[in-house]
Amino acid sequence: MEQGAAEPQPDARVWLPAQAAPAAAHGARGGDGGPRLPRQRPRRHSVRGQVLDALRRALTVGELRPGEVYSAPALAERYGVSATPVREAMQQLAGEGAVEVAPNRGFRVRERSPRDLAELAEVRTMLEVPALLRLARAVPPERWEELRPLADDGVAAAARGDRVGYADADHAFHEALISLTGNRRLTEVAGELLRRAQWSAGGGARLRTAELLADASEHTALLDALIAQEHAVAERIARAHLSVARRPH
């Protein structure tokens, strides 16, 4: 995507995904003191997947800032890999709308306007709320109770102030809920929209622990309403939860 290696941004440190943790545990360090990816010569698509996961996390928490340009060689140095899987991950993120190509420089993290956030929230509401209401009339209470551990994971991450952990838990909860429809395409699209909303939130000020907890508690309240078969309450909670994306973070 770029010919030369631009100077790395001073605040462009990105977290490696969980798969890379063993390398850190064995003392493998990157050039900037950060952990490298595993050195067991994994297939290229596996390395690309790990880099993609790390970039997505960095976007979620705002480590990669909207409007800033980052080069593949600079980020590759931090990962301890070649620039090729980083460029491939960038290209996928560009296709998903998270970044855009900056010719001969690298890629620029896209900025989201309040209108972008509102539109994302509106589309998510249009897809997820009707699906939830259909499920509410068909899914027995014990199936909803099976989602309780996912909601609890979100509350625990929020209580720690762990924004990355909460984003993962949030995604897992919504994916599990929508997957009950049995519609794989709907699950994929809903997950993509949630990821874009999380990226959009990542560029602003960090959410306070209290705000994370408030968001996480809505998962628990939603399950309580669904188990009690209080459909109107469940709909109200779901709409309020999805509308959070309308507020600048």
Short mmCIF file of C-alpha atoms in Angstrom, two decimals:
data_model
loop_
_atom_site.label_atom_id
_atom_site.label_comp_id
_atom_site.label_asym_id
_atom_site.label_seq_id
_atom_site.Cartn_x
_atom_site.Cartn_y
_atom_site.Cartn_z
CA MET A 1 0.00 0.00 0.00
CA GLU A 2 2.97 2.25 0.43
CA GLN A 3 6.45 2.26 -1.08
CA GLY A 4 8.50 3.46 1.87
CA ALA A 5 8.27 3.10 5.60
CA ALA A 6 6.84 6.18 7.22
CA GLU A 7 8.01 7.10 10.71
CA PRO A 8 5.97 5.18 13.32
CA GLN A 9 3.46 7.21 15.26
CA PRO A 10 4.57 7.60 18.87
CA ASP A 11 1.26 6.40 20.23
CA ALA A 12 0.64 3.64 17.68
CA ARG A 13 1.35 0.75 20.03
CA VAL A 14 -1.07 -2.06 19.32
CA TRP A 15 -1.92 -5.05 21.44
CA LEU A 16 -1.27 -8.54 20.20
CA PRO A 17 -4.17 -10.97 20.28
CA ALA A 18 -4.44 -13.72 22.85
CA GLN A 19 -2.88 -16.25 20.49
CA ALA A 20 0.42 -14.41 20.72
CA ALA A 21 0.63 -14.57 24.50
CA PRO A 22 2.92 -17.65 24.61
CA ALA A 23 5.63 -15.72 22.78
CA ALA A 24 5.52 -12.99 25.40
CA ALA A 25 5.63 -15.57 28.17
CA HIS A 26 8.86 -16.98 26.75
CA GLY A 27 10.53 -13.60 26.65
CA ALA A 28 10.28 -12.92 22.93
CA ARG A 29 10.28 -9.14 22.65
CA GLY A 30 9.76 -6.76 19.75
CA GLY A 31 12.04 -3.90 18.84
CA ASP A 32 10.03 -1.49 21.03
CA GLY A 33 9.91 -3.85 23.99
CA GLY A 34 6.51 -5.31 23.05
CA PRO A 35 5.83 -9.00 22.52
CA ARG A 36 6.42 -10.54 19.13
CA LEU A 37 4.18 -12.99 17.34
CA PRO A 38 5.04 -16.70 17.74
CA ARG A 39 8.17 -17.83 15.88
CA GLN A 40 7.04 -21.34 14.92
CA ARG A 41 6.64 -20.33 11.25
CA PRO A 42 2.83 -20.39 11.10
CA ARG A 43 1.09 -20.22 7.77
CA ARG A 44 0.89 -16.69 6.39
CA HIS A 45 -2.88 -16.52 6.65
CA SER A 46 -2.57 -17.48 10.33
CA VAL A 47 -0.16 -14.61 10.97
CA ARG A 48 -2.42 -12.28 9.02
CA GLY A 49 -5.35 -13.36 11.17
CA GLN A 50 -3.44 -12.58 14.36
CA VAL A 51 -2.37 -9.19 13.02
CA LEU A 52 -5.93 -8.45 11.91
CA ASP A 53 -7.23 -9.32 15.37
CA ALA A 54 -4.64 -7.05 16.99
CA LEU A 55 -5.49 -4.16 14.66
CA ARG A 56 -9.19 -4.56 15.37
CA ARG A 57 -8.53 -4.40 19.09
CA ALA A 58 -6.34 -1.34 18.65
CA LEU A 59 -9.11 0.35 16.67
CA THR A 60 -11.64 -0.52 19.36
CA VAL A 61 -9.71 1.14 22.17
CA GLY A 62 -8.45 4.09 20.15
CA GLU A 63 -4.78 3.08 20.03
CA LEU A 64 -5.05 3.67 16.28
CA ARG A 65 -6.51 7.15 16.14
CA PRO A 66 -8.98 8.51 13.59
CA GLY A 67 -7.31 10.70 11.00
CA GLU A 68 -3.81 9.36 11.73
CA VAL A 69 -1.76 7.58 9.07
CA TYR A 70 0.14 4.38 9.93
CA SER A 71 2.59 2.53 7.71
CA ALA A 72 2.70 -1.23 7.27
CA PRO A 73 6.50 -1.47 7.82
CA ALA A 74 6.30 0.49 11.08
CA LEU A 75 3.50 -1.68 12.47
CA ALA A 76 5.18 -4.83 11.15
CA GLU A 77 8.25 -3.97 13.21
CA ARG A 78 6.11 -3.82 16.32
CA TYR A 79 4.58 -7.20 15.56
CA GLY A 80 7.89 -8.82 14.68
CA VAL A 81 6.57 -9.95 11.29
CA SER A 82 7.05 -8.93 7.69
CA ALA A 83 5.02 -6.11 6.22
CA THR A 84 3.07 -8.45 3.94
CA PRO A 85 0.54 -9.82 6.48
CA VAL A 86 0.14 -6.31 7.89
CA ARG A 87 -0.69 -4.93 4.43
CA GLU A 88 -3.12 -7.80 3.87
CA ALA A 89 -4.84 -7.05 7.18
CA MET A 90 -4.98 -3.35 6.25
CA GLN A 91 -6.62 -4.21 2.95
CA GLN A 92 -9.29 -6.23 4.74
CA LEU A 93 -9.91 -3.39 7.18
CA ALA A 94 -10.20 -1.00 4.24
CA GLY A 95 -12.84 -3.29 2.76
CA GLU A 96 -14.68 -3.22 6.07
CA GLY A 97 -14.61 0.57 6.14
CA ALA A 98 -12.32 1.00 9.14
CA VAL A 99 -9.40 2.54 7.25
CA GLU A 100 -8.63 4.06 3.88
CA VAL A 101 -5.52 3.96 1.73
CA ALA A 102 -3.12 6.90 1.97
CA PRO A 103 -1.09 6.48 -1.26
CA ASN A 104 2.65 6.00 -0.69
CA ARG A 105 2.19 6.48 3.05
CA GLY A 106 0.15 3.64 4.49
CA PHE A 107 -3.41 3.74 5.73
CA ARG A 108 -5.48 6.34 7.48
CA VAL A 109 -7.97 5.46 10.21
CA ARG A 110 -11.34 6.74 9.12
CA GLU A 111 -13.06 9.40 11.18
CA ARG A 112 -16.72 8.96 12.13
CA SER A 113 -19.13 11.84 12.36
CA PRO A 114 -22.13 11.98 14.72
CA ARG A 115 -24.25 11.20 11.67
CA ASP A 116 -22.19 8.05 11.01
CA LEU A 117 -22.79 6.89 14.57
CA ALA A 118 -26.51 7.63 14.38
CA GLU A 119 -26.85 5.74 11.12
CA LEU A 120 -24.99 2.73 12.50
CA ALA A 121 -27.29 2.70 15.53
CA GLU A 122 -30.37 3.00 13.32
CA VAL A 123 -29.39 0.11 11.08
CA ARG A 124 -28.52 -2.08 14.08
CA THR A 125 -31.89 -1.29 15.63
CA MET A 126 -33.72 -2.11 12.40
CA LEU A 127 -32.01 -5.51 12.22
CA GLU A 128 -31.64 -6.62 15.81
CA VAL A 129 -34.84 -5.49 17.51
CA PRO A 130 -37.28 -7.29 15.16
CA ALA A 131 -35.08 -10.40 15.34
CA LEU A 132 -35.09 -10.21 19.13
CA LEU A 133 -38.86 -9.86 19.28
CA ARG A 134 -39.33 -12.92 17.08
CA LEU A 135 -36.96 -14.87 19.29
CA ALA A 136 -38.69 -13.65 22.44
CA ARG A 137 -41.86 -15.47 21.38
CA ALA A 138 -40.10 -18.68 20.36
CA VAL A 139 -37.10 -19.24 22.64
CA PRO A 140 -37.81 -20.89 26.02
CA PRO A 141 -36.50 -19.23 29.19
CA GLU A 142 -33.82 -21.86 29.76
CA ARG A 143 -32.17 -21.01 26.45
CA TRP A 144 -31.95 -17.36 27.44
CA GLU A 145 -30.41 -18.41 30.75
CA GLU A 146 -27.61 -20.09 28.78
CA LEU A 147 -26.48 -16.62 27.71
CA ARG A 148 -26.04 -15.52 31.33
CA PRO A 149 -22.29 -16.36 31.49
CA LEU A 150 -21.66 -14.10 28.49
CA ALA A 151 -23.51 -11.24 30.17
CA ASP A 152 -21.55 -11.89 33.37
CA ASP A 153 -18.27 -11.77 31.42
CA GLY A 154 -19.22 -8.32 30.18
CA VAL A 155 -20.02 -7.08 33.67
CA ALA A 156 -16.73 -8.44 35.01
CA ALA A 157 -14.71 -6.78 32.24
CA ALA A 158 -16.57 -3.51 32.72
CA ALA A 159 -15.94 -3.59 36.48
CA ARG A 160 -12.21 -3.89 35.76
CA GLY A 161 -12.38 -0.96 33.36
CA ASP A 162 -11.13 -3.37 30.67
CA ARG A 163 -12.33 -1.79 27.46
CA VAL A 164 -10.87 -4.48 25.20
CA GLY A 165 -12.31 -7.25 27.35
CA TYR A 166 -15.70 -5.57 27.38
CA ALA A 167 -15.69 -5.11 23.60
CA ASP A 168 -14.97 -8.84 23.22
CA ALA A 169 -17.70 -9.76 25.72
CA ASP A 170 -20.17 -7.36 24.08
CA HIS A 171 -19.50 -8.90 20.69
CA ALA A 172 -19.82 -12.45 22.05
CA PHE A 173 -23.14 -11.67 23.75
CA HIS A 174 -24.75 -10.07 20.71
CA GLU A 175 -23.42 -12.77 18.39
CA ALA A 176 -24.80 -15.55 20.60
CA LEU A 177 -28.16 -13.79 20.84
CA ILE A 178 -28.58 -13.18 17.10
CA SER A 179 -27.27 -16.64 16.21
CA LEU A 180 -30.37 -18.08 17.91
CA THR A 181 -32.24 -16.99 14.76
CA GLY A 182 -30.31 -19.64 12.82
CA ASN A 183 -29.65 -17.02 10.13
CA ARG A 184 -25.91 -16.99 9.49
CA ARG A 185 -26.02 -13.97 7.20
CA LEU A 186 -27.90 -11.93 9.77
CA THR A 187 -25.39 -12.95 12.43
CA GLU A 188 -22.48 -11.91 10.19
CA VAL A 189 -24.02 -8.57 9.26
CA ALA A 190 -25.00 -7.76 12.84
CA GLY A 191 -21.47 -8.60 14.01
CA GLU A 192 -19.94 -6.40 11.33
CA LEU A 193 -22.14 -3.46 12.32
CA LEU A 194 -21.27 -3.90 15.99
CA ARG A 195 -17.57 -3.97 15.17
CA ARG A 196 -17.90 -0.73 13.21
CA ALA A 197 -19.73 0.88 16.13
CA GLN A 198 -16.96 -0.23 18.49
CA TRP A 199 -14.29 1.19 16.19
CA SER A 200 -16.17 4.46 15.99
CA ALA A 201 -16.31 4.71 19.77
CA GLY A 202 -12.60 3.96 20.06
CA GLY A 203 -11.46 7.26 18.66
CA GLY A 204 -12.79 9.43 21.46
CA ALA A 205 -12.18 9.74 25.16
CA ARG A 206 -12.07 6.49 27.08
CA LEU A 207 -15.31 5.36 28.63
CA ARG A 208 -15.34 5.53 32.40
CA THR A 209 -15.82 2.31 34.35
CA ALA A 210 -19.29 3.46 35.39
CA GLU A 211 -20.29 3.91 31.74
CA LEU A 212 -18.99 0.46 30.84
CA LEU A 213 -20.91 -1.03 33.75
CA ALA A 214 -24.11 0.74 32.72
CA ASP A 215 -23.78 -0.67 29.22
CA ALA A 216 -22.97 -4.17 30.50
CA SER A 217 -25.88 -4.13 32.95
CA GLU A 218 -28.27 -3.74 30.03
CA HIS A 219 -27.30 -7.23 28.83
CA THR A 220 -28.29 -8.63 32.22
CA ALA A 221 -31.52 -6.63 32.30
CA LEU A 222 -32.38 -7.77 28.79
CA LEU A 223 -31.95 -11.43 29.74
CA ASP A 224 -34.09 -10.92 32.86
CA ALA A 225 -36.90 -9.48 30.75
CA LEU A 226 -36.67 -12.24 28.15
CA ILE A 227 -36.71 -14.97 30.79
CA ALA A 228 -39.73 -13.35 32.43
CA GLN A 229 -41.35 -13.11 28.96
CA GLU A 230 -41.82 -9.38 29.42
CA HIS A 231 -41.56 -8.62 25.73
CA ALA A 232 -42.35 -4.92 25.88
CA VAL A 233 -39.68 -4.41 28.54
CA ALA A 234 -37.18 -6.41 26.49
CA GLU A 235 -37.87 -4.27 23.44
CA ARG A 236 -37.44 -1.06 25.41
CA ILE A 237 -34.12 -2.24 26.86
CA ALA A 238 -32.85 -3.38 23.46
CA ARG A 239 -33.69 -0.08 21.79
CA ALA A 240 -32.03 1.91 24.58
CA HIS A 241 -28.96 -0.33 24.47
CA LEU A 242 -28.48 0.04 20.73
CA SER A 243 -29.06 3.78 20.87
CA VAL A 244 -25.90 4.14 23.00
CA ALA A 245 -24.00 4.23 19.71
CA ARG A 246 -25.69 7.57 18.95
CA ARG A 247 -23.87 9.25 21.83
CA PRO A 248 -20.29 10.39 21.23
CA HIS A 249 -17.88 8.39 23.41
#
